[in-house]
Every structure is written in C-alpha cells, then in structure tokens.
Short mmCIF file of C-alpha atoms (C1' of nucleotides) and ligand atoms in Angstrom, two decimals:
data_model
loop_
_atom_site.label_atom_id
_atom_site.label_comp_id
_atom_site.label_asym_id
_atom_site.label_seq_id
_atom_site.Cartn_x
_atom_site.Cartn_y
_atom_site.Cartn_z
CA MET A 25 122.42 5.03 23.51
CA HIS A 26 125.02 4.10 26.58
CA SER A 27 126.04 1.44 28.20
CA PHE A 28 125.84 1.49 32.24
CA THR A 29 128.96 1.32 32.80
CA GLU A 30 129.70 4.23 30.34
CA GLU A 31 127.24 5.94 32.35
CA ASN A 32 128.81 5.05 35.91
CA TYR A 33 131.84 6.20 34.68
CA LEU A 34 131.04 9.73 33.48
CA LYS A 35 128.98 10.32 36.69
CA THR A 36 131.53 9.55 38.27
CA ILE A 37 133.93 12.17 36.58
CA TYR A 38 131.45 14.30 37.24
CA HIS A 39 131.26 13.98 40.60
CA LEU A 40 135.26 13.59 40.95
CA SER A 41 135.51 17.00 39.12
CA GLN A 42 133.26 18.85 41.81
CA PHE A 43 136.11 19.29 43.78
CA THR A 44 139.52 20.33 42.18
CA ALA A 45 139.04 22.51 38.79
CA SER A 46 141.91 20.48 37.09
CA PRO A 47 141.51 17.48 34.84
CA VAL A 48 140.52 14.23 36.77
CA GLN A 49 142.91 11.61 37.92
CA THR A 50 142.59 7.79 36.54
CA ASN A 51 143.79 6.52 39.68
CA ALA A 52 140.76 8.56 41.48
CA ILE A 53 138.30 7.13 38.45
CA ALA A 54 139.83 3.91 38.98
CA ASP A 55 138.83 3.81 42.93
CA GLY A 56 135.51 5.40 42.27
CA MET A 57 134.28 2.68 39.89
CA LYS A 58 136.00 0.33 41.98
CA THR A 59 137.28 -1.18 38.83
CA ARG A 60 141.58 -0.90 38.11
CA PRO A 61 143.42 1.97 36.59
CA ALA A 62 144.42 -0.13 33.00
CA SER A 63 140.39 -0.62 32.79
CA VAL A 64 139.78 2.93 33.60
CA THR A 65 141.90 3.47 30.71
CA ASP A 66 140.20 1.30 28.31
CA MET A 67 136.95 3.22 28.86
CA LEU A 68 138.46 6.49 28.72
CA LYS A 69 139.36 5.81 25.11
CA LYS A 70 135.69 4.67 24.18
CA LEU A 71 134.21 8.11 25.95
CA SER A 72 136.91 10.23 23.80
CA ASP A 73 135.68 8.53 21.07
CA LYS A 74 132.51 9.33 21.87
CA GLN A 75 133.21 13.19 22.32
CA LEU A 76 132.06 13.19 26.16
CA ILE A 77 134.87 13.91 27.83
CA ASP A 78 138.58 15.29 26.40
CA TYR A 79 140.74 13.34 27.17
CA ILE A 80 144.63 14.11 26.70
CA LYS A 81 147.27 11.08 27.60
CA TYR A 82 148.78 10.99 31.55
CA GLN A 83 147.19 14.39 31.83
CA GLY A 84 143.42 13.34 32.97
CA VAL A 85 139.96 14.67 31.78
CA THR A 86 137.62 16.72 31.67
CA LEU A 87 134.38 16.11 30.93
CA THR A 88 132.56 18.20 27.34
CA GLU A 89 129.94 19.97 27.44
CA LYS A 90 127.80 16.81 26.27
CA GLY A 91 129.36 14.45 29.06
CA LYS A 92 128.14 16.44 31.67
CA THR A 93 124.99 17.10 30.13
CA THR A 94 124.54 13.11 30.22
CA ALA A 95 126.63 13.04 33.71
CA VAL A 96 123.75 16.01 35.30
CA GLY A 97 120.79 14.39 33.88
CA ILE A 98 122.06 10.90 35.35
CA VAL A 99 122.15 12.87 38.60
CA ARG A 100 118.98 13.87 38.25
CA LYS A 101 117.55 11.00 37.78
CA HIS A 102 119.07 9.01 40.67
CA ARG A 103 118.06 11.95 42.73
CA LEU A 104 114.44 11.68 41.75
CA TRP A 105 114.19 8.41 42.42
CA GLU A 106 115.76 8.70 45.90
CA VAL A 107 112.91 11.61 46.91
CA PHE A 108 110.11 8.67 45.52
CA LEU A 109 111.11 5.60 47.19
CA VAL A 110 111.45 7.93 50.41
CA GLU A 111 108.11 10.31 50.03
CA LYS A 112 106.08 7.67 48.33
CA LEU A 113 107.55 4.42 49.73
CA LYS A 114 108.35 4.87 52.75
CA PHE A 115 112.14 3.84 52.62
CA LYS A 116 114.41 5.80 55.31
CA TRP A 117 117.61 7.74 54.26
CA ASP A 118 119.89 5.81 54.56
CA GLU A 119 118.29 3.02 52.23
CA VAL A 120 117.57 4.07 48.99
CA HIS A 121 121.07 4.93 47.54
CA ASP A 122 121.77 1.33 45.94
CA ILE A 123 118.67 0.74 44.84
CA ALA A 124 118.84 4.98 43.16
CA GLU A 125 122.00 3.21 41.74
CA GLU A 126 120.18 0.61 39.92
CA LEU A 127 116.97 3.45 38.54
CA GLU A 128 119.15 5.97 37.24
CA HIS A 129 120.02 3.85 34.21
CA ILE A 130 116.01 3.82 33.37
CA ASN A 131 115.97 5.14 29.62
CA SER A 132 112.62 7.89 29.44
CA ALA A 133 113.07 11.55 29.59
CA LEU A 134 108.52 11.48 29.49
CA LEU A 135 109.20 9.22 32.56
CA VAL A 136 111.31 11.63 34.64
CA GLU A 137 109.24 14.44 33.90
CA ARG A 138 106.11 13.05 34.80
CA LEU A 139 108.16 11.08 38.19
CA ASP A 140 109.17 14.65 38.59
CA GLU A 141 106.07 16.46 38.37
CA PHE A 142 104.50 13.70 40.36
CA LEU A 143 106.73 14.15 43.42
CA GLY A 144 106.19 18.14 43.60
CA PHE A 145 109.24 19.01 41.52
CA PRO A 146 111.37 18.54 44.77
CA LYS A 147 114.72 20.52 44.45
CA ARG A 148 116.52 18.27 47.38
CA ASP A 149 116.53 14.61 47.44
CA PRO A 150 116.53 13.01 50.89
CA HIS A 151 120.24 13.57 51.78
CA GLY A 152 119.72 17.22 50.51
CA ASP A 153 121.72 17.08 47.93
CA LEU A 154 119.87 19.55 45.40
CA ILE A 155 118.48 17.99 42.44
CA PRO A 156 119.29 19.76 39.09
CA ASP A 157 116.29 20.82 36.75
CA GLN A 158 115.09 19.39 33.01
CA ASN A 159 118.11 21.70 31.78
CA GLY A 160 120.32 20.53 33.81
CA PHE A 161 120.28 23.49 36.16
CA PHE A 162 121.08 23.76 40.28
CA GLU A 163 119.55 26.68 42.14
CA PRO A 164 123.03 28.48 43.53
CA VAL A 165 123.25 27.40 47.25
CA GLN A 166 126.04 28.12 49.61
CA ASN A 167 127.01 25.10 51.81
CA ILE A 168 130.04 24.28 54.29
CA HIS A 169 130.75 21.64 56.09
CA LEU A 170 130.29 21.29 60.02
CA HIS A 171 134.23 20.91 60.53
CA GLU A 172 134.72 24.81 58.12
CA MET A 173 132.82 26.56 61.06
CA SER A 174 134.28 28.19 64.14
CA CYS A 175 132.84 28.37 67.74
CA GLY A 176 129.85 29.95 68.39
CA ASN A 177 129.10 29.44 64.47
CA LYS A 178 124.87 28.53 63.94
CA GLY A 179 123.68 27.22 60.98
CA VAL A 180 120.54 24.73 60.25
CA ILE A 181 121.75 20.69 58.74
CA ILE A 182 120.84 21.08 54.73
CA GLY A 183 122.45 17.80 54.13
CA VAL A 184 125.16 14.90 53.73
CA SER A 185 128.43 14.01 51.91
CA GLU A 186 128.63 10.60 52.47
CA TYR A 187 125.28 8.10 51.93
CA SER A 188 126.78 5.04 53.40
CA SER A 189 124.39 3.08 55.40
CA ALA A 190 126.09 2.85 58.67
CA PHE A 191 126.79 6.86 58.82
CA LEU A 192 123.66 7.97 57.73
CA LYS A 193 122.27 5.40 60.72
CA HIS A 194 124.85 6.95 63.16
CA LEU A 195 123.49 10.86 62.87
CA GLU A 196 119.63 9.59 63.24
CA ARG A 197 121.01 8.07 66.27
CA LEU A 198 122.15 11.09 67.34
CA GLY A 199 119.45 13.25 65.89
CA LEU A 200 121.31 15.29 63.03
CA THR A 201 119.03 15.34 60.42
CA ILE A 202 117.96 17.89 57.84
CA GLY A 203 116.66 21.01 58.88
CA ILE A 204 118.38 20.40 62.35
CA ILE A 205 119.62 23.58 63.87
CA ILE A 206 123.42 23.63 65.61
CA GLU A 207 125.61 26.04 67.22
CA ILE A 208 129.30 25.01 67.87
CA LYS A 209 130.16 25.11 71.11
CA GLU A 210 133.26 23.95 71.76
CA ILE A 211 136.25 22.36 69.29
CA ALA A 212 138.59 20.47 70.93
CA ASP A 213 142.55 20.13 70.06
CA TYR A 214 142.79 17.02 70.93
CA ASP A 215 140.87 15.35 68.22
CA GLY A 216 138.90 18.23 66.07
CA SER A 217 136.01 16.37 67.40
CA VAL A 218 133.18 18.98 68.66
CA GLU A 219 130.37 19.80 70.85
CA LEU A 220 126.97 21.06 69.39
CA LEU A 221 124.26 22.78 70.90
CA VAL A 222 121.19 21.02 69.89
CA ASP A 223 117.68 21.36 70.56
CA GLY A 224 118.98 22.88 73.56
CA ARG A 225 120.98 19.76 74.54
CA LYS A 226 124.48 19.28 73.93
CA ILE A 227 125.89 16.72 71.79
CA ASN A 228 130.20 15.28 71.21
CA VAL A 229 130.47 14.14 67.19
CA SER A 230 133.43 13.26 66.09
CA ARG A 231 135.45 15.07 63.38
CA GLU A 232 134.68 12.56 60.74
CA VAL A 233 131.34 13.45 61.95
CA THR A 234 131.50 17.20 61.17
CA GLN A 235 133.42 16.03 57.97
CA HIS A 236 130.56 14.85 56.09
CA ILE A 237 127.69 16.87 57.40
CA LEU A 238 126.14 20.02 55.57
CA ILE A 239 125.52 23.38 56.55
CA ASN A 240 123.49 25.61 54.70
CA TYR A 241 125.43 29.07 55.50
CA LYS A 242 123.91 32.19 55.40
CA MET B 24 122.14 -12.89 40.84
CA HIS B 25 121.57 -13.17 37.68
CA SER B 26 122.29 -10.89 33.81
CA PHE B 27 119.07 -9.51 32.80
CA THR B 28 120.29 -11.34 29.85
CA GLU B 29 119.43 -14.85 32.05
CA GLU B 30 116.18 -12.81 33.19
CA ASN B 31 114.46 -12.13 29.66
CA TYR B 32 115.20 -15.66 28.53
CA LEU B 33 113.60 -17.33 31.95
CA LYS B 34 110.42 -15.04 31.18
CA THR B 35 110.74 -15.63 27.59
CA ILE B 36 110.26 -18.95 27.96
CA TYR B 37 107.61 -18.45 30.83
CA HIS B 38 105.69 -16.26 28.23
CA LEU B 39 106.33 -19.62 26.06
CA SER B 40 104.97 -22.33 27.87
CA GLN B 41 101.69 -20.73 28.98
CA PHE B 42 100.98 -22.25 25.61
CA THR B 43 101.53 -25.44 25.37
CA ALA B 44 102.44 -28.85 27.98
CA SER B 45 105.46 -30.11 25.75
CA PRO B 46 109.46 -28.47 26.77
CA VAL B 47 109.48 -24.85 24.23
CA GLN B 48 111.83 -24.94 21.46
CA THR B 49 115.26 -23.66 20.99
CA ASN B 50 113.55 -21.25 17.75
CA ALA B 51 110.13 -19.97 19.48
CA ILE B 52 112.75 -18.62 21.99
CA ALA B 53 114.81 -17.09 19.33
CA ASP B 54 111.96 -15.93 17.83
CA GLY B 55 110.78 -14.28 21.57
CA MET B 56 114.45 -12.96 22.06
CA LYS B 57 114.27 -11.32 18.48
CA THR B 58 118.29 -13.55 18.54
CA ARG B 59 119.54 -16.17 16.65
CA PRO B 60 119.22 -19.74 17.54
CA ALA B 61 123.03 -20.28 17.95
CA SER B 62 122.95 -18.01 20.68
CA VAL B 63 119.64 -19.30 21.83
CA THR B 64 121.61 -22.85 22.34
CA ASP B 65 124.44 -20.93 24.00
CA MET B 66 122.19 -19.52 26.77
CA LEU B 67 120.28 -22.29 27.42
CA LYS B 68 123.36 -24.75 28.18
CA LYS B 69 123.74 -21.88 31.02
CA LEU B 70 120.65 -21.92 32.15
CA SER B 71 121.03 -25.66 32.50
CA ASP B 72 123.92 -25.39 34.86
CA LYS B 73 122.43 -23.16 36.44
CA GLN B 74 119.49 -25.46 37.12
CA LEU B 75 116.75 -23.06 36.32
CA ILE B 76 115.78 -24.97 33.29
CA ASP B 77 115.41 -28.79 32.21
CA TYR B 78 117.70 -28.91 28.68
CA ILE B 79 117.93 -32.21 27.14
CA LYS B 80 119.67 -31.28 23.86
CA TYR B 81 117.13 -31.33 20.30
CA GLN B 82 113.89 -32.03 22.92
CA GLY B 83 113.33 -28.49 23.97
CA VAL B 84 113.57 -27.25 27.85
CA THR B 85 111.58 -26.70 30.47
CA LEU B 86 111.48 -23.98 33.43
CA THR B 87 112.71 -25.90 36.97
CA GLU B 88 110.77 -25.12 39.75
CA LYS B 89 113.36 -22.27 41.00
CA GLY B 90 113.57 -21.03 36.91
CA LYS B 91 109.83 -20.80 37.01
CA THR B 92 109.88 -19.05 40.28
CA THR B 93 112.52 -16.57 39.03
CA ALA B 94 110.26 -15.83 36.12
CA VAL B 95 107.13 -15.45 37.78
CA GLY B 96 108.79 -12.81 40.20
CA ILE B 97 109.98 -10.46 36.92
CA VAL B 98 106.57 -10.86 35.45
CA ARG B 99 105.61 -9.59 39.14
CA LYS B 100 107.54 -6.80 38.95
CA HIS B 101 106.28 -5.90 35.49
CA ARG B 102 103.24 -5.32 35.57
CA LEU B 103 103.64 -3.81 38.84
CA TRP B 104 105.58 -1.14 37.30
CA GLU B 105 103.04 -0.61 34.54
CA VAL B 106 100.73 0.16 37.50
CA PHE B 107 102.50 2.57 38.77
CA LEU B 108 103.16 4.29 35.37
CA VAL B 109 98.68 3.77 34.31
CA GLU B 110 97.93 4.80 37.43
CA LYS B 111 100.31 7.37 39.21
CA LEU B 112 102.55 8.66 36.16
CA LYS B 113 99.15 8.80 33.67
CA PHE B 114 100.95 7.14 30.98
CA LYS B 115 98.65 5.62 28.75
CA TRP B 116 98.03 1.70 28.30
CA ASP B 117 100.04 1.28 25.46
CA GLU B 118 102.87 3.64 26.62
CA VAL B 119 103.98 1.98 29.34
CA HIS B 120 105.49 -1.71 28.36
CA ASP B 121 109.09 -1.09 27.28
CA ILE B 122 109.75 1.68 30.75
CA ALA B 123 108.35 -2.19 32.28
CA GLU B 124 110.54 -3.90 30.20
CA GLU B 125 113.65 -2.13 32.03
CA LEU B 126 111.72 -1.57 35.42
CA GLU B 127 110.88 -5.46 35.81
CA HIS B 128 115.15 -5.81 36.09
CA ILE B 129 115.88 -3.60 39.26
CA ASN B 130 117.16 -6.31 42.21
CA SER B 131 115.23 -5.28 45.60
CA ALA B 132 112.55 -7.92 47.33
CA LEU B 133 111.52 -4.62 49.57
CA LEU B 134 110.89 -2.28 46.46
CA VAL B 135 108.59 -4.81 45.15
CA GLU B 136 106.57 -4.96 47.88
CA ARG B 137 106.86 -1.36 49.47
CA LEU B 138 105.68 -0.62 45.73
CA ASP B 139 103.05 -3.17 45.73
CA GLU B 140 101.19 -2.06 48.53
CA PHE B 141 101.72 1.85 47.14
CA LEU B 142 99.35 1.01 44.49
CA GLY B 143 97.12 -1.00 46.83
CA PHE B 144 97.92 -4.22 45.70
CA PRO B 145 96.35 -4.61 42.17
CA LYS B 146 95.29 -7.33 41.04
CA ARG B 147 95.65 -6.96 37.61
CA ASP B 148 97.88 -4.58 35.26
CA PRO B 149 96.68 -1.75 32.70
CA HIS B 150 96.55 -4.54 30.16
CA GLY B 151 93.95 -6.96 32.13
CA ASP B 152 96.83 -9.14 32.60
CA LEU B 153 96.86 -11.22 36.27
CA ILE B 154 99.74 -9.81 39.04
CA PRO B 155 101.22 -12.66 40.66
CA ASP B 156 101.37 -12.33 44.22
CA GLN B 157 103.98 -12.90 46.49
CA ASN B 158 104.08 -15.83 46.75
CA GLY B 159 104.10 -16.28 42.68
CA PHE B 160 100.49 -17.74 42.86
CA PHE B 161 98.06 -16.24 40.02
CA GLU B 162 94.10 -16.23 40.94
CA PRO B 163 92.53 -18.03 38.94
CA VAL B 164 90.74 -17.38 35.78
CA GLN B 165 88.98 -18.32 32.82
CA ASN B 166 89.99 -15.58 29.85
CA ILE B 167 88.57 -16.59 26.34
CA HIS B 168 89.88 -15.02 23.14
CA LEU B 169 87.22 -13.23 21.43
CA HIS B 170 88.35 -15.51 18.69
CA GLU B 171 86.55 -18.47 20.33
CA MET B 172 83.32 -17.01 20.74
CA SER B 173 80.27 -17.46 18.47
CA CYS B 174 76.79 -15.49 17.50
CA GLY B 175 74.91 -14.52 20.15
CA ASN B 176 77.71 -14.20 22.97
CA LYS B 177 78.50 -11.50 25.30
CA GLY B 178 81.03 -11.07 27.62
CA VAL B 179 83.51 -8.29 29.33
CA ILE B 180 86.46 -7.15 27.47
CA ILE B 181 89.46 -8.52 30.40
CA GLY B 182 92.39 -8.02 28.75
CA VAL B 183 94.33 -8.10 25.46
CA SER B 184 97.65 -10.12 24.24
CA GLU B 185 99.12 -8.40 22.09
CA TYR B 186 100.49 -5.57 23.77
CA SER B 187 102.04 -3.03 20.82
CA SER B 188 100.75 0.28 20.58
CA ALA B 189 99.80 -0.11 17.42
CA PHE B 190 97.29 -2.44 18.57
CA LEU B 191 96.48 -0.46 21.54
CA LYS B 192 95.87 2.39 20.01
CA HIS B 193 93.79 1.10 17.45
CA LEU B 194 91.32 -0.81 20.74
CA GLU B 195 91.43 2.76 22.17
CA ARG B 196 90.04 4.19 18.72
CA LEU B 197 87.39 1.32 18.32
CA GLY B 198 86.40 2.08 22.23
CA LEU B 199 87.32 -1.55 23.16
CA THR B 200 89.46 -1.03 26.58
CA ILE B 201 88.97 -3.20 29.37
CA GLY B 202 86.18 -2.84 31.02
CA ILE B 203 83.84 -2.75 27.99
CA ILE B 204 80.54 -5.30 27.68
CA ILE B 205 80.21 -6.47 23.78
CA GLU B 206 77.99 -9.11 21.74
CA ILE B 207 78.58 -11.20 19.10
CA LYS B 208 75.92 -10.21 16.59
CA GLU B 209 78.13 -12.08 13.25
CA ILE B 210 80.83 -13.43 12.32
CA ALA B 211 81.52 -13.22 8.42
CA ASP B 212 82.90 -16.32 6.17
CA TYR B 213 84.34 -14.55 4.13
CA ASP B 214 86.98 -13.37 5.89
CA GLY B 215 86.21 -14.17 9.72
CA SER B 216 86.26 -10.64 10.45
CA VAL B 217 83.56 -9.90 13.57
CA GLU B 218 80.41 -7.67 14.11
CA LEU B 219 79.85 -6.47 17.39
CA LEU B 220 77.36 -4.83 19.85
CA VAL B 221 79.45 -2.17 22.06
CA ASP B 222 77.40 0.59 23.92
CA GLY B 223 74.17 -0.22 21.18
CA ARG B 224 77.01 0.23 18.73
CA LYS B 225 77.67 -2.20 16.50
CA ILE B 226 81.49 -2.14 15.55
CA ASN B 227 83.42 -3.97 13.02
CA VAL B 228 86.97 -5.25 13.43
CA SER B 229 89.14 -7.82 11.57
CA ARG B 230 89.80 -11.70 12.62
CA GLU B 231 93.28 -10.52 13.30
CA VAL B 232 92.12 -7.58 16.48
CA THR B 233 89.93 -10.76 17.50
CA GLN B 234 92.67 -12.89 18.02
CA HIS B 235 94.48 -10.49 20.72
CA ILE B 236 91.30 -9.77 22.83
CA LEU B 237 90.43 -11.53 25.93
CA ILE B 238 86.62 -11.65 27.30
CA ASN B 239 85.99 -12.78 30.51
CA TYR B 240 83.72 -16.39 30.45
CA LYS B 241 81.25 -17.42 33.13
"C1'" DA C 27 112.48 -47.12 4.38
"C1'" DA C 28 115.37 -43.33 2.35
"C1'" DA C 29 115.40 -38.58 1.20
"C1'" DA C 30 114.37 -33.64 2.11
"C1'" DA C 31 113.15 -30.38 4.53
"C1'" DA C 32 112.96 -28.27 9.82
"C1'" DT C 33 115.03 -27.81 13.96
"C1'" DT C 34 119.12 -27.25 16.65
"C1'" DT C 35 123.58 -27.95 17.55
"C1'" DT C 36 128.95 -26.87 17.03
"C1'" DA C 37 132.76 -24.55 15.65
"C1'" DG C 38 135.02 -20.52 14.96
"C1'" DA C 39 134.59 -15.17 15.84
"C1'" DT C 40 133.72 -10.34 17.69
"C1'" DT C 41 132.36 -7.05 21.00
"C1'" DT C 42 132.12 -5.04 25.81
"C1'" DG C 43 134.09 -4.64 29.40
"C1'" DT C 44 137.46 -6.33 32.38
"C1'" DC C 45 141.89 -8.53 34.89
"C1'" DT C 46 147.60 -8.28 35.43
"C1'" DA C 47 152.29 -7.71 34.64
"C1'" DA C 48 155.21 -5.26 32.09
"C1'" DA C 49 156.57 -1.13 30.65
"C1'" DC C 50 155.93 4.01 30.01
"C1'" DA C 51 155.68 8.94 31.23
"C1'" DT C 52 155.34 12.80 35.01
"C1'" DA C 53 156.59 14.66 39.12
"C1'" DC C 54 159.94 15.09 43.35
"C1'" DA C 55 164.05 14.54 46.19
"C1'" DA C 56 168.55 14.10 46.83
"C1'" DT D 8 170.07 16.60 37.71
"C1'" DT D 9 169.50 11.55 38.45
"C1'" DG D 10 167.13 8.65 40.68
"C1'" DT D 11 163.14 7.43 42.41
"C1'" DA D 12 158.42 6.69 43.75
"C1'" DT D 13 153.83 7.81 41.72
"C1'" DG D 14 150.71 7.99 38.24
"C1'" DT D 15 149.13 6.35 33.40
"C1'" DT D 16 149.27 2.97 29.18
"C1'" DT D 17 150.38 -1.05 26.62
"C1'" DA D 18 149.95 -5.46 25.71
"C1'" DG D 19 148.10 -10.03 26.19
"C1'" DA D 20 144.25 -12.82 28.33
"C1'" DC D 21 140.19 -13.54 29.67
"C1'" DA D 22 134.40 -14.44 30.48
"C1'" DA D 23 129.44 -12.55 28.48
"C1'" DA D 24 126.86 -12.49 24.85
"C1'" DT D 25 126.33 -12.25 20.11
"C1'" DC D 26 127.26 -13.86 15.32
"C1'" DT D 27 127.90 -16.81 10.36
"C1'" DA D 28 128.13 -20.87 8.93
"C1'" DA D 29 128.78 -25.89 8.45
"C1'" DA D 30 127.31 -30.19 11.17
"C1'" DA D 31 124.57 -32.93 13.32
"C1'" DT D 32 119.67 -34.13 14.80
"C1'" DT D 33 114.73 -35.13 13.91
"C1'" DT D 34 110.47 -34.79 11.64
"C1'" DT D 35 108.05 -34.35 7.80
"C1'" DT D 36 107.08 -36.04 3.40
"C1'" DT D 37 107.75 -39.41 -0.59
MN1 MN E 21 122.50 8.66 46.09
MN1 MN E 22 120.87 11.43 47.52
MN1 MN E 23 104.27 -5.25 29.66
MN1 MN E 24 101.52 -5.88 30.86
#
DNA sequence: AAAAAATTTTAGATTTGTCTAAACATACAA
DNA sequence: TTGTATGTTTAGACAAATCTAAAATTTTTT
C-alpha cells in the first residue's frame, strides 16, 4: 500500500493537472503540499519508481494510469466522506474539508462501496464537486466560473473552487449557496466586481468571489 | 497532537493494564504492538517525556491521568466506529475491527460527539465491549468469563474478549452471539471442554472458546 | 548466595520524509 | 548569444520509528 504522504502527493498532482495539459511542475507541487521543492524531487523519484507517475528530470510529471486511478480513488473517498459529514452528521459545508482530508486515507474498498450505498450514491459533494463512480468515471458536465460570464447571463450555482471556511461562510452570508439561480446585472470596469440578481435582490460581489463560484451552463 | 504510533502504544498499555494492578512490562507491550522490546523502550522514553506514562527503568509502566484519558478517548472512537460499521453500513461483527483500528485515529472531537449522537448514544460495541462516555466513564458492570462458571450456572452472553475474524465466525456458526442465554450442563475433566444448553439444544465448546466469551453475571 | 534464565536497555544501523544550502538546467531578455 | 532570473536537483543533515546484537539488570533456580 501507499503511505498517506504518497497519497497526498498523488492527489495534489491530480488536482494540479486538471488545469493544464502540460506536465505538473515541481514548484507547483511544493506549493500544493506546503513543502519544499527538494522534498518534492525526492518523492517524485519514489513515485516514479512505483510507476505512479511519468517523470523526466526538469520536465515535470504526469500521472500514469495507475497513478490516476489511485488519485481518483482518494478523491472519491474524500467527497463521499464529505457528503456523510454534511448529510448524516449535520456538519456545515465549511467544516468538513479537514476531516475528509484524514478520512480519505482509510483503506477499505468495501467501506467505500458501503458508504456510497448508505448515502444513496450521491453525484456531488457538499461543494458541488463531482463524485467519481466505483470505476473512476465522472459524469460529464459543463461548468463555467462566474467571472467568465457576461452581462445578462443567467445560471445556477453548481459548485465552488475554493474550500476555505472563510470563503464558504462568506458565500453563505451572501446567500450564494448551491442550487441558487443568479443573473448578471452589471460588471464594474473599475475592479471587476459584479452585481447579481438573486431571488429578486441585488447583490454585489468582488471579482475574487466570482473566480471561485461555478455556474451550471447549458 | 500524538502520532498514530504513540496512540497505539497508549491503547496497548491501557488494555494490558486492565488485567493486572501491577505496571505493564516491556515484553508484553512488544507482543501487543507486534514489535521488538528495544523499540518499546525507545517509545516508553518518549511517552514518559510527554508525561503520558510513569516509567521506571526495568520496572514497567503505568498510564498517567493524561495518558489514560488519551487512551480511553481512542477506545471510545474505536468502539463507536465499530457500531457505525455494523449498524449503519451492514458490516458483520467479525469484519469491523481492522477498519476501526484506522478510524480510531481520526482527529476531531466534534466528529466523535456527532457520531455518538447519530448512533443514538450506544452503550456497547458489536463485541459487547462498553463504550466510555464523553468524559471517559464506563457504566459499571460485572462480567465473568464462561470458563470461570460452574455446572448448573446460567447467564447471558454479553461480549467476547477475542476479536479475530476466525473466532467470531466460529461463534456465529455455533449460535453463540450476544444476547443468547446459556446454561452450563457439564464440564469435561479431560480437556476442560464445556457442554452448554442453548435454546433447548446441547452444544459442545472447547476450553479455548470458553476463555473468550463474557457472561453477564448477576 | 551464586549461577542461570528471563527481561530490559543501550549502541549502532536503517527507512521514510523532511529540511537548507549549493549546484545545475532551462527560459527569457538584453 | 551571453547574462540573468527562475526553476529544479543534489548533497548532506535531521527526526521519527524501527531493527539486530550486545550489555545490563532483575528474577528464578540451584
Ligand atoms: Mn474537501
Ligand atoms: Mn469537497
Ligand atoms: Mn475492535
Ligand atoms: Mn469491539
């Protein structure tokens, strides 16, 4: 089996490779893992030996099929546990991430499948992130970040791309939670802040906020 | 916080000190932890530095109040998770121990209390072991091992003191599960095996088995 | 009470994951 | 195309947890 550390590296590499097609760089991984580039290099050698990543010195890394499968499995566990915490134990959506960071490493295939069943095979976690199925497949959907939309566009909030408690509590205070319908009324030239129409009310949010809200776009 | 390893040592010392009033010995801990006496000595120094145990060279160890509180907290989590696995996820009683060994290290006080509530504040785990409350208190009860009883005695199976899958499956095949009423019909001089009356049927069990069944004795 | 046996501790290595500082490689700019 | 900045790797050290082999202590037996 893999150590917690190895699993966390794989997950970090997986998430970083979502944004670009090109190989993931050492410094980016160091940032994501809150460690030093030299430590990353050490671990990359180890993961490469285990055939979990393709690694060429100075050129960055990509996950192998084996590595990707492992990473997606961890993501699946993380998101299922988050659903459990919110749906069954009444945690708030801003309280579950850190606990799920621990629970995602619990090692039992049977446990994951029983948990999935117990939760009613949920499709998304409390932050709107898709939960891969047992085979690692994601339901295809097209999301767009709020800041990529134009004046007059409408949509439904389907998720977030930032999980800090501070951010999630802020959204809640604004009434911007998953499932809410929004319409863009105005985008300020000055600072990129956006005026939204939400449930008949007008709300102003900073560009910062719009960059972390995902909209279901059809 | 404490490492998984430190927590496992504390739990092992706690369980070993249940049997005797005298300090727990290095070799016993090594057995329990499936490690070497030399490794135990190293860890005892560390736990002593952290004031989790009282340790005198060559004289064995006892848990301090701080150490006992920590150990009981881990036991509480272990048993609550076992209840969760059996009651909510439909695991069998012989399948849950290893998973609970991992889950018991998840670090969130809120999680434990929410889980307890979700499970309806259970008093015992699937093996009949008492679950300490939030303050580490156990409901007082008097158990006795089946092999300590005499001919003609009656009682209710209230728990086990051995958790291997092989043993638990064996009990299930014999119909000897928690809540079952038994009466001792005969104890063989030759090998200490016991004939039990269970639900009108006569059942023969080895001394080995009788040493690991707990009976509610009033 | 001395010898033998059992138990425990120390000494010295090893593995995993981390770090800093210095060397090396690549990208990009003058 | 040479120099500089950025990014990455190596070298060497360190802490945690483990191990084997040898030394030290305690307990048991004679
Ligand atoms: Mn999360
Ligand atoms: Mn999430
Ligand atoms: Mn157990
Ligand atoms: Mn149990």
